[in-house]
């Protein structure tokens, strides 16, 4: 059931809940967005409140093309961009576009659990592909696709998060990016690349997107402003071939309602035009880099030597691998009794029974002091998982 | 292809295009919405910009329940309301909820052509049911449902616009509303009631919605603020059973992205709380009532005696029936040569070949003077349809 809260997250006093993969609300640029909203009314008047261009407002599309020229290895032409109501709608639209009922969608696990929820709402089969610490395993992908085709199933779409992956924080190496894009092109597989975390690179620029490497038109990339500006505006985008963009922009939903998020998209465009965007991304990056470093240092200090964890170069998440005999359910209960929350590994698998003993910690929402305290609680829970 | 315009509509100088079923931009409450947006930043700060409650912001849900108590024969409890990104998304979500691949959706024709486009994007069969000047014919509905069941097809959903119907402006009489709801309950048919035009009643209060008459939980009503405040905000709502609302609010799209239109919905809630809402509805109604009256008077003056037209008590549209031998395609071309646009009847039918010689005129976007001029051009085009 839905709570009466204004926001999706809810706070329980005393609890540190590292399950929320969301920006810290105290870092959101409230006053700059207020100023941008006022400029939208000044500049556009009623045009900001009428049905919007189904592809999205041209000023925001222009900004997206300019920003990608700085943050990715390839920019987009305006005809290659569609503004969406968040990356979630982007995935929903891409799945509707590519998948017929009964088709199979692939996901490399572990993957974003709520993307699994969106895909499961479609009348399709969902099949997982194994990955290692760096990302999807190409030979596993090949094996799964071949096996499905032998059974006359149609694997048509692969959803993947190659950059600062949710839930592990890892990024797919360059050679496997090239190989993945080549495999998709050769196998009539559309890659839906969730590129939500591209802007949040803490150590060096984010790697080129799969979309940037693609010359066959087989990648649909989902971008988002939820992590670089503010999620409540519900503004994301897709980059894809002009043919895919045209089919999306002329579909029934946008034909009827016009631009998916017209007013908010204009607020974002005004915000971006002011030059505030890059500075805000730097503020997020500075805060989250410190939180990541604090969390990693606390894990070094508090975790037993039998546990290991990822060291993400971007994004929101650290993935903790636990000893093989760990009862993750009991650990989750024990952590709860210590007022600590996280998401157990099973949530990120199509087949939870195949999930390893592991958990995801999100470091974006809490202060360094809270992250250190949370890690101490996790250490305590690990010592007494059967007390719960 | 998509145009580089900020808005969905485009204006060609000299052309009067009565095909746009949209509010007049000059009537949109720009300054009041600016003030509301500023109060959202004041009141809610970062909570307005975080991921929102998937069901929608509680203040807007409360307003919707209070307003329905004034404009409909039944109010809703908060558990019966979901905030959507416009009625278009409402229809898309309802279709996803109710229809399995291969199911049949029914529509009474003529009906909103872009709803047909949304439904056609789903992997279903679409079947039309005949109506008369007042709306859907119950015996035709019974016949179609029986015939489909005989063929082992599954009619599961009826999309209908019983109040100030797009494209005719007519409303279904009370006895047929009762009979339609009873038929749906007895036949396991979910009615998706498009109630977009409820607020725009020019002569007397709008009739009770099908949702208000339903005691079996078989109606999902789509509401909208596109016609009563501003479409570019992308805010609508659904009223349905708590079970349907819960399933919609906990689906993948809203689970991942939170509230469908969080920030804009809060702007609308602040706007409504200020008391501006009812006054704005009255401004729209006063303007559109005058336009309707002007258009009807002009039709009286300019149409040949062989044509007839509806006299809508609300909404945006007048439907003009033409003599049986009219070549509507030739008339449309002739009108274009007179710088006049409208939508020919065929667009509003699942099977265009069954459409009568008729056309839809939208009177919402243009001044009374333009509407009189447009009618004069239509009269001229009717005299010379084969000149084009």
XYZ file of C-alpha atoms in Angstrom:
776
model
C 0.000 0.000 0.000
C 0.945 3.562 -0.622
C 1.870 5.818 2.281
C 0.521 9.346 2.813
C 4.030 10.791 2.445
C 4.788 13.516 -0.071
C 7.935 11.675 -1.173
C 8.620 8.104 -2.160
C 11.181 7.626 0.583
C 10.103 7.615 4.192
C 12.310 8.249 7.180
C 12.089 6.325 10.430
C 13.896 8.195 13.216
C 17.045 6.377 14.287
C 17.117 4.106 11.254
C 19.862 4.394 8.632
C 18.348 2.892 5.506
C 20.955 2.323 2.803
C 18.329 0.788 0.519
C 17.304 4.117 -1.075
C 19.142 4.733 -4.353
C 18.214 8.397 -4.456
C 19.910 11.789 -4.293
C 20.285 13.403 -0.891
C 17.378 15.902 -0.736
C 19.572 18.445 1.061
C 21.789 18.628 -2.050
C 18.951 19.402 -4.480
C 19.232 22.862 -6.133
C 15.957 24.282 -4.825
C 16.646 27.998 -5.255
C 18.260 27.660 -8.678
C 15.282 25.639 -9.915
C 12.914 28.231 -8.490
C 14.756 30.883 -10.482
C 14.653 28.696 -13.575
C 10.895 28.125 -13.174
C 10.346 31.877 -12.964
C 12.401 32.403 -16.123
C 10.252 29.798 -17.879
C 7.154 31.854 -17.130
C 8.955 35.057 -18.211
C 10.376 33.615 -21.417
C 7.700 31.281 -22.684
C 4.452 32.351 -20.971
C 1.515 30.240 -22.132
C 3.691 28.150 -24.481
C 5.182 26.562 -21.338
C 1.689 25.462 -20.293
C 0.212 24.342 -23.626
C 0.588 20.811 -25.003
C 4.309 20.452 -25.710
C 6.233 19.171 -28.692
C 5.978 15.357 -28.481
C 9.738 14.942 -28.938
C 10.443 17.357 -26.098
C 11.183 21.085 -26.002
C 13.875 21.999 -28.546
C 15.914 24.031 -25.998
C 16.327 20.950 -23.790
C 17.131 18.716 -26.753
C 19.834 21.204 -27.764
C 21.278 21.158 -24.251
C 21.336 17.348 -24.215
C 23.285 17.266 -27.474
C 25.797 19.834 -26.148
C 26.255 18.058 -22.821
C 26.771 14.643 -24.416
C 29.567 16.178 -26.482
C 31.352 16.751 -23.150
C 30.419 13.603 -21.226
C 30.344 10.871 -23.856
C 32.467 9.774 -26.806
C 29.795 10.761 -29.299
C 27.220 13.510 -29.323
C 23.696 13.220 -30.683
C 21.927 15.154 -33.378
C 18.562 16.627 -32.302
C 16.801 13.934 -34.365
C 18.467 11.300 -32.169
C 16.992 12.615 -28.882
C 13.587 12.169 -27.206
C 12.748 13.776 -23.858
C 11.025 11.318 -21.504
C 9.341 11.448 -18.136
C 12.431 9.929 -16.502
C 14.535 6.925 -17.454
C 11.743 4.704 -16.089
C 9.382 5.882 -18.821
C 12.275 5.572 -21.248
C 12.572 1.865 -20.436
C 8.805 1.400 -20.639
C 8.643 3.104 -24.054
C 11.666 1.188 -25.378
C 10.194 -2.133 -24.257
C 6.864 -1.273 -25.909
C 8.697 -0.317 -29.101
C 10.934 -3.362 -29.410
C 9.116 -6.273 -27.783
C 6.148 -8.193 -29.136
C 4.115 -10.365 -26.729
C 5.989 -13.575 -26.064
C 9.392 -12.134 -26.986
C 12.266 -12.571 -24.559
C 14.109 -9.737 -22.834
C 17.550 -10.408 -21.384
C 19.132 -8.747 -18.369
C 22.610 -9.262 -16.987
C 22.311 -9.910 -13.268
C 22.580 -8.499 -10.732
C 20.675 -5.539 -12.181
C 18.385 -2.685 -11.093
C 15.498 -4.470 -9.395
C 12.858 -1.942 -10.416
C 13.842 -2.273 -14.064
C 12.948 -5.940 -13.611
C 9.576 -4.754 -12.279
C 8.983 -2.528 -15.325
C 9.962 -5.311 -17.735
C 7.801 -7.848 -15.884
C 4.775 -5.591 -16.463
C 5.159 -6.382 -20.174
C 3.800 -9.628 -21.673
C 7.248 -11.053 -22.310
C 9.693 -13.611 -20.984
C 12.533 -12.343 -18.839
C 15.806 -14.304 -18.834
C 18.961 -13.541 -16.883
C 22.535 -13.639 -18.148
C 25.428 -14.111 -15.737
C 28.080 -11.479 -15.160
C 31.388 -11.248 -13.334
C 32.611 -8.376 -11.172
C 33.089 -6.193 -14.286
C 29.765 -6.846 -15.953
C 28.030 -9.046 -18.492
C 29.851 -12.203 -19.659
C 29.838 -12.323 -23.445
C 30.166 -16.087 -23.656
C 27.193 -16.461 -21.305
C 25.186 -14.049 -23.456
C 26.085 -16.064 -26.553
C 25.136 -19.319 -24.822
C 21.765 -17.979 -23.601
C 20.831 -16.463 -26.975
C 21.745 -19.675 -28.807
C 19.800 -21.798 -26.352
C 16.716 -19.566 -26.615
C 16.815 -19.643 -30.422
C 17.077 -23.435 -30.310
C 13.793 -23.362 -28.379
C 12.292 -20.988 -30.978
C 12.162 -18.142 -28.501
C 12.947 -14.627 -29.644
C 15.549 -12.761 -27.585
C 15.030 -9.234 -28.895
C 16.234 -6.872 -26.169
C 19.045 -6.724 -23.622
C 18.672 -4.300 -20.719
C 22.044 -3.472 -19.182
C 23.754 -0.810 -17.052
C 27.364 -0.806 -18.248
C 28.452 2.358 -16.419
C 28.525 2.649 -12.589
C 26.150 -0.235 -12.558
C 23.240 -0.487 -10.186
C 23.712 -2.506 -7.893
C 27.482 -3.105 -7.963
C 29.002 0.236 -8.985
C 31.232 -1.478 -11.537
C 31.702 -0.508 -15.192
C 32.100 -2.779 -18.185
C 35.674 -2.711 -19.591
C 36.292 -1.155 -23.009
C 36.981 -4.407 -24.867
C 33.762 -5.986 -23.615
C 31.780 -2.870 -24.581
C 33.017 -3.224 -28.150
C 32.319 -6.949 -28.153
C 28.824 -6.484 -26.683
C 27.797 -3.926 -29.289
C 29.175 -6.135 -32.077
C 27.335 -9.147 -30.705
C 24.041 -7.223 -30.567
C 24.437 -5.974 -34.131
C 25.215 -9.480 -35.380
C 22.333 -11.069 -33.473
C 19.427 -8.697 -34.098
C 19.405 -7.761 -30.422
C 18.506 -4.235 -29.321
C 20.513 -3.075 -26.307
C 18.629 -0.802 -23.928
C 21.529 0.892 -22.161
C 20.607 2.438 -18.820
C 23.071 5.314 -18.577
C 21.538 6.978 -15.517
C 24.792 7.391 -13.586
C 27.080 8.760 -16.352
C 27.383 12.228 -14.774
C 28.408 10.856 -11.367
C 32.028 9.871 -12.139
C 34.317 10.401 -9.144
C 37.794 9.449 -10.317
C 37.999 9.930 -14.080
C 35.574 10.556 -16.933
C 32.902 7.908 -17.447
C 33.691 5.389 -20.194
C 32.113 5.819 -23.662
C 28.518 4.631 -23.721
C 27.503 1.578 -25.709
C 25.428 4.009 -27.754
C 28.595 5.949 -28.626
C 30.282 2.759 -29.858
C 27.312 1.556 -31.879
C 27.404 2.026 -35.639
C 24.552 -0.368 -36.463
C 21.701 1.486 -34.713
C 21.222 -1.305 -32.206
C 21.511 0.692 -28.956
C 18.777 2.719 -27.258
C 20.381 4.718 -24.437
C 18.349 5.898 -21.447
C 19.576 9.142 -19.904
C 18.276 10.863 -16.801
C 18.325 14.172 -14.968
C 17.164 12.472 -11.755
C 20.717 12.014 -10.527
C 22.285 15.184 -11.972
C 19.524 17.706 -11.109
C 16.364 16.463 -9.354
C 14.202 13.332 -9.714
C 10.865 14.958 -8.843
C 10.912 16.908 -12.106
C 10.577 13.569 -13.950
C 12.838 14.431 -16.865
C 15.034 11.974 -18.701
C 15.850 11.298 -22.317
C 16.554 8.650 -24.898
C 19.239 8.704 -27.549
C 18.656 6.315 -30.429
C 18.476 6.268 -34.210
C 16.289 8.948 -35.827
C 14.014 6.083 -36.927
C 13.550 4.846 -33.351
C 13.090 8.408 -32.054
C 10.499 9.139 -34.727
C 8.543 6.000 -33.890
C 8.609 6.861 -30.182
C 7.660 10.522 -30.689
C 4.746 9.632 -32.972
C 3.330 6.851 -30.771
C -0.140 7.115 -29.256
C 0.823 8.371 -25.808
C 2.808 11.377 -27.054
C 0.469 11.947 -30.022
C -2.359 12.444 -27.547
C -0.627 14.159 -24.635
C 2.171 16.014 -26.371
C 5.602 16.212 -24.724
C 5.841 13.732 -21.857
C 6.937 16.285 -19.271
C 6.674 19.618 -21.073
C 6.705 22.191 -18.270
C 9.349 20.417 -16.163
C 11.517 19.890 -19.226
C 11.431 23.644 -19.880
C 12.403 24.321 -16.260
C 15.350 22.013 -16.743
C 16.274 23.684 -20.035
C 16.273 27.135 -18.387
C 18.284 25.767 -15.488
C 20.821 24.289 -17.908
C 21.006 27.471 -19.992
C 22.007 29.463 -16.897
C 25.187 27.446 -16.483
C 24.054 26.058 -13.111
C 24.001 22.475 -14.389
C 27.713 21.715 -14.483
C 28.273 23.328 -11.072
C 25.444 21.267 -9.583
C 26.890 18.054 -11.018
C 30.208 18.986 -9.380
C 28.442 19.576 -6.034
C 26.829 16.144 -6.221
C 30.116 14.541 -7.241
C 32.096 16.184 -4.434
C 29.549 15.097 -1.824
C 29.120 11.557 -3.104
C 32.869 11.033 -3.629
C 33.427 11.855 0.038
C 30.608 9.516 1.033
C 31.987 6.717 -1.110
C 35.454 7.175 0.380
C 34.003 7.276 3.890
C 31.966 4.141 3.330
C 34.914 2.261 1.829
C 37.164 3.291 4.727
C 34.508 2.234 7.233
C 34.119 -1.120 5.500
C 37.895 -1.571 5.720
C 37.640 -0.892 9.447
C 34.491 -2.826 10.360
C 34.077 -5.783 7.998
C 35.359 -9.227 8.876
C 38.153 -10.446 6.570
C 35.797 -12.962 4.928
C 33.801 -10.209 3.209
C 34.759 -8.295 0.060
C 33.188 -5.322 -1.666
C 33.349 -3.254 -4.836
C 35.171 0.098 -5.098
C 32.916 2.060 -7.465
C 34.351 4.854 -9.600
C 30.893 6.443 -9.863
C 27.223 6.172 -9.063
C 25.506 5.414 -5.776
C 26.305 1.818 -4.836
C 28.740 -0.531 -3.125
C 28.119 -4.271 -3.402
C 29.229 -6.405 -0.470
C 29.966 -10.100 -1.015
C 29.485 -12.157 2.118
C 30.939 -15.539 3.093
C 29.312 -18.443 1.193
C 27.458 -19.778 4.218
C 25.820 -16.447 5.128
C 22.057 -16.515 5.726
C 21.223 -13.197 4.064
C 17.637 -13.253 5.277
C 18.789 -13.668 8.887
C 21.418 -10.964 8.366
C 18.797 -8.587 6.995
C 16.623 -9.191 10.048
C 19.596 -8.739 12.378
C 20.520 -5.485 10.620
C 16.959 -4.265 11.003
C 17.183 -4.906 14.740
C 20.276 -2.682 14.653
C 18.257 0.015 12.812
C 20.057 -0.574 9.524
C 18.513 -1.180 6.097
C 19.974 -2.375 2.755
C 18.767 -4.432 -0.219
C 19.726 -8.134 -0.219
C 21.167 -9.537 -3.458
C 18.133 -11.665 -4.341
C 16.147 -8.573 -5.406
C 18.533 -7.964 -8.305
C 18.149 -11.386 -9.925
C 15.418 -12.678 -12.225
C 15.852 -16.003 -10.461
C 16.487 -15.127 -6.792
C 17.605 -18.699 -6.073
C 20.746 -18.047 -8.150
C 21.740 -14.971 -6.153
C 24.939 -15.082 -4.090
C 25.117 -14.054 -0.431
C 25.571 -10.337 -1.006
C 23.902 -6.985 -0.461
C 23.726 -3.500 -1.933
C 24.587 -0.401 0.070
C 23.538 3.000 -1.329
C 25.770 5.806 -0.057
C 23.985 8.758 -1.708
C 21.367 9.681 0.899
C 23.348 9.785 4.120
C 26.109 11.883 5.645
C 29.620 10.497 6.109
C 28.948 10.177 9.858
C 25.785 8.148 9.177
C 27.665 5.942 6.709
C 30.344 5.184 9.291
C 27.686 4.408 11.896
C 25.814 2.237 9.377
C 28.940 0.220 8.654
C 29.501 -0.295 12.358
C 25.934 -1.597 12.633
C 26.507 -3.883 9.662
C 29.613 -5.268 11.345
C 27.609 -5.893 14.506
C 24.815 -7.579 12.576
C 27.351 -9.809 10.801
C 28.605 -11.000 14.165
C 25.113 -11.919 15.369
C 22.942 -12.770 12.367
C 21.092 -15.542 14.172
C 20.002 -13.282 17.047
C 17.243 -11.755 14.964
C 8.089 13.936 -38.318
C 8.294 16.178 -35.322
C 8.541 19.941 -35.794
C 11.016 22.225 -33.996
C 8.114 24.048 -32.296
C 7.938 24.409 -28.520
C 4.270 23.426 -28.569
C 2.376 20.593 -30.175
C 0.148 22.935 -32.175
C 1.610 25.000 -34.941
C 0.128 28.135 -36.406
C 0.128 28.974 -40.096
C -0.635 32.675 -40.637
C -4.029 33.196 -42.221
C -5.208 29.644 -41.533
C -8.027 28.949 -39.069
C -7.467 25.363 -38.012
C -10.435 23.981 -36.083
C -8.755 20.587 -35.787
C -6.922 21.408 -32.531
C -8.856 20.196 -29.480
C -6.844 22.281 -27.068
C -7.358 25.192 -24.677
C -6.764 28.679 -26.035
C -3.221 29.513 -24.837
C -4.243 33.115 -24.157
C -6.656 31.853 -21.478
C -4.053 29.853 -19.547
C -3.440 31.146 -15.989
C 0.253 31.927 -16.410
C 0.727 34.341 -13.495
C -1.327 32.300 -11.020
C 0.670 29.192 -11.873
C 3.903 31.138 -11.474
C 2.750 32.160 -7.988
C 1.767 28.563 -7.223
C 5.158 27.283 -8.373
C 6.889 29.757 -6.079
C 4.735 28.628 -3.150
C 5.689 25.006 -3.917
C 9.365 25.915 -3.486
C 8.532 27.889 -0.297
C 6.339 25.231 1.255
C 7.952 21.964 0.264
C 11.547 22.818 -0.676
C 13.502 19.691 -1.622
C 10.494 17.412 -1.041
C 9.005 18.924 -4.208
C 12.057 17.798 -6.159
C 12.670 14.335 -4.677
C 11.025 11.157 -5.996
C 7.322 11.622 -5.246
C 4.734 9.361 -3.702
C 3.785 6.887 -6.473
C 0.071 7.489 -5.917
C 0.554 11.236 -6.270
C 1.031 14.028 -3.739
C -1.537 13.785 -0.915
C -2.479 17.501 -1.151
C -3.563 17.053 -4.782
C -5.400 13.827 -4.024
C -7.282 15.654 -1.263
C -8.209 18.441 -3.679
C -9.466 15.959 -6.268
C -11.747 14.319 -3.691
C -13.108 17.720 -2.599
C -13.683 18.921 -6.154
C -15.457 15.728 -7.227
C -17.839 16.240 -4.324
C -18.918 19.428 -6.144
C -18.794 18.334 -9.777
C -19.911 14.716 -9.703
C -22.643 12.664 -8.030
C -20.125 10.789 -5.890
C -16.856 11.789 -4.341
C -13.814 9.554 -4.022
C -11.870 8.495 -0.983
C -8.114 9.135 -1.218
C -7.573 5.397 -1.735
C -9.696 5.634 -4.895
C -7.462 8.262 -6.600
C -4.203 8.014 -8.551
C -2.492 11.076 -10.021
C -1.342 10.471 -13.608
C 0.704 12.290 -16.199
C -2.461 13.360 -18.007
C -5.520 11.382 -19.078
C -3.437 9.934 -21.922
C -1.176 8.146 -19.447
C -4.304 7.199 -17.510
C -5.653 5.380 -20.558
C -2.298 3.727 -21.214
C -2.035 2.508 -17.599
C -5.655 1.298 -17.532
C -5.183 -0.633 -20.779
C -1.995 -2.225 -19.423
C -3.826 -3.147 -16.225
C -6.934 -4.683 -17.764
C -5.935 -6.106 -21.133
C -3.906 -9.239 -21.829
C -2.394 -9.708 -25.292
C -5.097 -10.819 -27.706
C -7.945 -9.392 -25.622
C -10.479 -7.152 -27.304
C -11.091 -3.517 -26.417
C -14.355 -1.900 -27.482
C -14.932 1.739 -28.358
C -18.188 3.440 -29.266
C -17.654 5.403 -32.450
C -17.120 8.146 -33.311
C -14.570 8.554 -30.513
C -11.383 10.464 -29.679
C -9.022 9.496 -32.505
C -5.852 9.663 -30.404
C -7.360 7.298 -27.828
C -7.619 4.866 -30.740
C -3.903 5.488 -31.363
C -3.032 4.741 -27.703
C -5.142 1.565 -27.708
C -3.679 0.432 -31.038
C -0.199 0.596 -29.486
C -1.286 -2.314 -27.254
C -1.222 -5.903 -28.519
C -5.005 -6.217 -28.580
C -7.941 -6.259 -30.953
C -9.941 -3.069 -31.288
C -13.627 -3.331 -32.183
C -16.100 -0.515 -32.687
C -19.672 -0.300 -31.369
C -22.227 1.916 -33.073
C -23.805 4.908 -31.371
C -26.590 7.334 -32.125
C -26.573 11.081 -31.597
C -26.738 10.621 -27.800
C -24.011 8.010 -27.451
C -23.414 4.281 -27.325
C -26.274 1.961 -28.364
C -26.792 -0.675 -25.680
C -28.310 -3.237 -28.024
C -25.363 -2.839 -30.369
C -22.969 -3.317 -27.433
C -24.835 -6.467 -26.427
C -24.739 -7.771 -29.990
C -20.995 -7.119 -30.424
C -20.074 -8.667 -27.062
C -22.180 -11.751 -27.776
C -20.710 -12.133 -31.239
C -17.133 -11.800 -29.941
C -17.740 -14.380 -27.215
C -19.177 -16.746 -29.819
C -15.830 -16.439 -31.596
C -13.990 -17.093 -28.300
C -12.653 -13.567 -28.198
C -12.410 -11.735 -24.903
C -14.020 -8.282 -24.806
C -12.571 -6.959 -21.554
C -12.605 -3.168 -21.791
C -14.863 -0.461 -23.182
C -13.380 2.989 -23.719
C -16.090 5.646 -23.846
C -16.579 9.409 -23.381
C -20.120 9.755 -22.051
C -19.904 13.443 -21.103
C -19.399 16.226 -23.677
C -18.076 13.572 -25.955
C -15.126 14.081 -28.228
C -15.908 14.435 -31.189
C -19.673 15.165 -31.056
C -20.153 17.184 -27.858
C -23.117 15.037 -26.870
C -23.717 13.370 -23.490
C -25.201 9.961 -22.793
C -28.712 10.190 -21.261
C -29.241 9.113 -17.648
C -31.147 5.914 -18.398
C -28.462 4.691 -20.794
C -25.739 5.495 -18.246
C -27.466 3.254 -15.725
C -27.986 0.534 -18.323
C -24.384 0.723 -19.538
C -22.936 0.364 -16.041
C -25.274 -2.553 -15.310
C -24.338 -4.239 -18.589
C -20.628 -3.894 -17.829
C -21.043 -5.337 -14.334
C -23.047 -8.275 -15.691
C -20.573 -8.971 -18.505
C -17.168 -8.709 -16.837
C -16.409 -5.615 -18.875
C -14.303 -2.811 -17.435
C -15.432 0.628 -18.577
C -12.645 3.158 -19.029
C -14.603 6.394 -18.811
C -12.823 9.380 -20.311
C -14.190 12.259 -18.236
C -11.828 14.936 -19.540
C -14.508 17.539 -20.256
C -16.567 17.321 -17.026
C -15.563 20.781 -15.793
C -16.530 22.492 -19.068
C -20.324 22.466 -18.698
C -21.935 25.554 -20.221
C -25.662 25.227 -19.570
C -26.189 23.073 -16.471
C -24.051 20.814 -14.283
C -22.464 17.850 -16.033
C -24.343 14.560 -15.619
C -23.179 12.024 -13.020
C -20.183 10.058 -14.246
C -20.467 6.352 -14.988
C -17.998 5.949 -12.118
C -20.465 7.646 -9.760
C -23.214 5.235 -10.792
C -21.050 2.123 -10.532
C -21.476 -0.078 -7.463
C -19.648 -3.123 -8.865
C -16.172 -1.621 -9.239
C -16.286 -1.928 -13.015
C -15.505 1.672 -13.989
C -12.085 3.322 -14.219
C -12.586 7.043 -14.726
C -9.927 9.217 -16.366
C -9.851 12.801 -15.150
C -7.697 15.629 -16.418
C -6.466 19.096 -15.517
C -5.502 19.738 -19.156
C -8.832 21.381 -19.896
C -9.480 23.035 -16.518
C -5.985 24.430 -15.792
C -3.178 23.770 -18.316
C -2.191 20.766 -20.436
C 1.556 21.393 -20.407
C 1.726 20.506 -16.711
C 0.761 16.923 -17.656
C -1.477 16.250 -14.667
C -4.552 14.063 -14.695
C -5.979 11.436 -12.419
C -7.808 8.156 -12.236
C -10.659 7.260 -9.909
C -11.237 3.531 -9.491
C -11.566 0.905 -6.798
C -8.862 0.909 -4.107
C -7.763 -2.461 -5.525
C -7.266 -1.034 -9.017
C -5.551 2.078 -7.628
C -3.224 -0.041 -5.522
C -2.251 -2.201 -8.491
C -1.593 0.893 -10.605
C 0.386 2.695 -7.884
C 2.554 -0.356 -7.202
C 3.284 -1.163 -10.863
C 6.823 -1.084 -12.213
C 6.764 2.382 -13.769
C 5.692 4.184 -10.586
C 7.690 1.840 -8.334
C 10.823 2.923 -10.168
C 10.116 6.577 -10.918
C 7.847 7.533 -8.051
C 4.884 9.855 -8.663
C 4.245 10.205 -12.388
C 4.337 14.003 -12.429
C 5.431 14.940 -8.895
C 6.570 18.559 -9.202
C 3.799 19.620 -11.594
C 1.208 17.893 -9.436
C 2.387 19.934 -6.450
C 2.157 23.140 -8.499
C -1.417 22.193 -9.322
C -2.175 21.401 -5.683
C -0.870 24.805 -4.555
C -2.830 26.481 -7.331
C -5.979 24.678 -6.245
C -5.409 25.459 -2.555
C -5.315 29.176 -3.360
C -8.891 29.108 -4.603
C -7.832 30.094 -8.137
C -9.073 26.828 -9.614
C -12.833 27.442 -9.581
C -12.410 30.985 -10.900
C -10.217 29.713 -13.737
C -12.782 27.065 -14.672
C -15.388 29.841 -14.808
C -13.122 31.928 -17.064
C -12.709 28.999 -19.441
C -16.436 28.274 -19.380
C -17.414 31.885 -20.049
C -15.044 32.123 -22.995
C -15.943 28.766 -24.514
C -19.691 29.242 -24.003
C -19.476 32.435 -26.031
C -17.458 30.655 -28.712
C -19.911 27.775 -28.864
C -22.822 30.185 -29.181
C -21.006 32.161 -31.851
C -20.149 29.036 -33.823
C -23.715 27.718 -33.617
C -25.142 31.063 -34.741
C -22.673 31.203 -37.611
C -23.584 27.665 -38.660
C -27.241 28.698 -38.641
C -26.329 31.576 -40.939
C -23.865 29.901 -43.299
C -24.725 26.208 -43.639
C -26.928 24.896 -46.410
C -30.222 23.406 -45.189
C -29.017 19.877 -45.973
C -26.461 19.932 -43.145
C -27.144 19.406 -39.437
C -24.932 19.735 -36.393
C -24.841 19.041 -32.667
C -25.534 21.656 -29.986
C -23.091 20.673 -27.239
C -23.791 21.558 -23.604
C -20.081 21.349 -22.806
C -16.602 20.535 -24.057
C -14.814 21.710 -27.188
C -16.604 20.198 -30.178
C -19.423 20.539 -32.685
C -20.077 17.655 -35.076
C -21.416 18.557 -38.507
C -23.355 15.945 -40.496
C -23.171 16.516 -44.223
C -25.492 15.372 -47.006
C -25.125 11.635 -47.802
C -23.411 12.183 -51.142
C -20.705 14.517 -49.791
C -17.125 13.687 -50.759
C -15.487 14.524 -47.428
C -11.985 14.189 -48.826
C -12.763 16.694 -51.559
C -14.431 18.987 -49.029
C -11.377 18.827 -46.768
C -9.155 19.790 -49.691
C -11.513 22.590 -50.675
C -11.551 23.875 -47.096
C -7.750 23.830 -47.032
C -7.726 25.976 -50.154
C -9.929 28.391 -48.182
C -7.385 28.299 -45.289
C -9.675 26.287 -43.047
C -8.848 23.085 -41.158
C -11.009 20.496 -39.350
C -10.922 16.733 -38.729
C -13.004 14.552 -41.092
C -15.203 11.893 -39.486
C -13.146 8.925 -40.662
C -10.427 9.634 -38.068
C -12.853 8.855 -35.240
C -13.765 5.351 -36.419
C -11.911 2.067 -35.977
C -13.145 1.181 -39.419
C -13.024 4.432 -41.424
C -15.116 2.896 -44.200
C -18.118 2.917 -41.854
C -17.827 6.632 -41.104
C -20.600 8.957 -42.264
C -19.992 12.173 -44.207
C -19.295 14.410 -41.233
C -16.592 16.487 -39.597
C -15.481 17.769 -36.210
C -15.076 21.465 -35.469
C -13.179 22.465 -32.299
C -14.229 25.902 -31.056
C -11.811 26.200 -28.087
C -8.716 27.738 -29.692
C -10.154 30.610 -31.706
C -11.873 33.917 -31.061
C -15.566 34.417 -31.879
C -14.564 36.515 -34.905
C -12.334 33.708 -36.177
C -15.105 31.163 -35.634
C -17.541 33.244 -37.672
C -14.966 33.640 -40.438
C -14.215 29.887 -40.306
C -17.883 29.054 -40.737
C -18.118 31.380 -43.697
C -15.141 29.565 -45.252
C -16.777 26.207 -44.560
C -19.930 27.394 -46.289
C -17.855 28.500 -49.287
C -16.011 25.171 -49.377
C -19.324 23.305 -49.272
C -20.473 25.169 -52.356
C -17.346 24.234 -54.306
C -15.984 20.946 -52.987
C -14.862 19.736 -56.395
C -12.803 22.873 -57.126
C -9.963 21.615 -54.967
